[in-house]
Short mmCIF file of C-alpha atoms in Angstrom, two decimals:
data_model
loop_
_atom_site.label_atom_id
_atom_site.label_comp_id
_atom_site.label_asym_id
_atom_site.label_seq_id
_atom_site.Cartn_x
_atom_site.Cartn_y
_atom_site.Cartn_z
CA MET A 2 -9.08 -0.45 9.06
CA LYS A 3 -10.80 -2.30 11.81
CA THR A 4 -13.57 -0.09 13.04
CA ILE A 5 -16.57 1.67 11.70
CA GLU A 6 -15.09 4.93 13.05
CA GLU A 7 -11.92 4.44 10.99
CA VAL A 8 -13.97 3.79 7.75
CA SER A 9 -16.06 6.91 8.58
CA GLN A 10 -12.96 8.98 9.07
CA VAL A 11 -11.63 8.00 5.58
CA LEU A 12 -15.01 8.78 4.04
CA SER A 13 -15.25 12.15 5.86
CA ALA A 14 -11.73 13.07 4.80
CA GLN A 15 -12.41 12.23 1.22
CA THR A 16 -15.68 14.17 1.23
CA GLU A 17 -13.76 17.23 2.28
CA ARG A 18 -10.88 16.53 -0.10
CA VAL A 19 -13.07 16.43 -3.17
CA GLY A 20 -15.42 19.21 -1.95
CA TYR A 21 -18.54 17.06 -2.24
CA GLY A 22 -21.53 18.72 -0.63
CA LYS A 23 -23.14 16.27 1.87
CA THR A 24 -26.70 17.00 0.48
CA ARG A 25 -25.52 16.29 -3.03
CA LEU A 26 -23.47 13.18 -1.88
CA ALA A 27 -26.51 11.75 -0.15
CA HIS A 28 -28.71 12.31 -3.14
CA ASP A 29 -26.07 10.79 -5.49
CA ALA A 30 -25.60 7.81 -3.38
CA GLY A 31 -29.36 7.12 -3.10
CA ILE A 32 -29.41 7.52 0.72
CA THR A 33 -30.98 10.03 3.07
CA PHE A 34 -29.06 13.03 4.42
CA ARG A 35 -29.54 11.45 7.94
CA THR A 36 -28.08 8.12 6.80
CA LEU A 37 -25.00 9.94 5.37
CA SER A 38 -24.57 11.90 8.49
CA HIS A 39 -24.49 8.64 10.61
CA VAL A 40 -22.03 7.13 8.06
CA LEU A 41 -19.68 10.11 8.19
CA GLN A 42 -19.90 10.36 12.01
CA GLY A 43 -19.14 6.62 12.55
CA ASN A 44 -21.55 6.50 15.38
CA GLN A 45 -23.84 3.70 13.94
CA ASP A 46 -23.27 0.64 12.01
CA PHE A 47 -24.26 0.98 8.29
CA LYS A 48 -24.98 -1.54 5.51
CA VAL A 49 -22.22 -2.60 3.11
CA SER A 50 -24.46 -1.38 0.21
CA THR A 51 -24.45 2.07 1.75
CA LEU A 52 -20.67 2.01 2.20
CA LEU A 53 -20.23 0.82 -1.43
CA ALA A 54 -22.49 3.69 -2.76
CA VAL A 55 -20.86 6.41 -0.75
CA ALA A 56 -17.39 5.25 -1.52
CA ASP A 57 -18.19 4.99 -5.25
CA ARG A 58 -19.47 8.57 -5.31
CA LEU A 59 -16.34 9.77 -3.65
CA GLY A 60 -13.99 7.92 -6.09
CA LEU A 61 -13.02 5.34 -3.54
CA GLU A 62 -13.06 1.53 -3.82
CA LEU A 63 -13.57 -1.11 -1.16
CA MET A 64 -10.79 -3.60 -1.14
CA LEU A 65 -10.43 -6.58 1.19
CA VAL A 66 -6.92 -7.97 1.58
CA PRO A 67 -5.37 -10.82 3.65
CA ARG A 68 -4.16 -9.43 7.03
CA GLU A 69 -0.66 -10.55 6.25
CA ALA A 70 -0.67 -8.24 3.18
CA ARG A 71 -1.43 -5.14 5.27
CA PRO A 72 2.22 -4.00 5.66
CA LEU A 73 2.43 -3.72 1.84
CA PHE A 74 -0.06 -0.86 1.97
CA GLY A 75 1.86 1.36 4.14
CA ALA A 76 0.43 3.54 6.90
CA ALA A 77 -3.20 3.31 7.93
CA GLY A 78 -4.15 6.92 6.97
CA PRO A 79 -3.79 8.72 3.72
CA ALA A 80 -0.18 9.23 2.57
CA GLN A 81 1.34 12.64 3.11
CA PRO A 82 2.59 14.50 0.10
CA ALA A 83 6.29 14.38 -0.47
CA ILE A 84 6.31 18.15 -0.90
CA PRO A 85 4.41 20.08 1.80
CA SER A 86 1.80 22.51 0.70
CA VAL A 87 2.16 26.26 1.54
CA VAL A 88 -0.39 25.81 4.37
CA ASP A 89 1.58 22.74 5.69
CA ALA A 90 4.88 24.65 5.62
CA ALA A 91 3.30 27.63 7.40
CA LEU A 92 1.87 25.33 10.15
CA GLN A 93 5.17 23.71 10.58
CA ARG A 94 6.90 27.17 10.97
CA LEU A 95 4.31 28.09 13.60
CA LYS A 96 4.84 24.78 15.59
CA SER A 97 8.51 25.09 15.52
CA ASN A 98 8.48 28.75 16.86
CA ARG A 99 6.14 27.78 19.83
CA PRO A 100 8.06 27.82 23.29
CA GLN A 101 7.79 24.36 24.87
#
């Protein structure tokens, strides 16, 4: 990740994935709801301590690695499951049936 927006996308996706309410997340991370909103929207710079607190509550950990090691970590986004979910399979069927 190289931008605030990318970090925010990961945090937002994890918030949805784990079903953490934003009001509760802000409280548990010790920040205001407004600050959390800015963090998740990626439209403002935020403090590293804020990033660490939010990531911790979401079960994430910040890791800095040498740029050369980046290829070892695969794709930039979250890995896709090996077996598609029922919803993924249905979406794929819908996409394949669309006229082009």
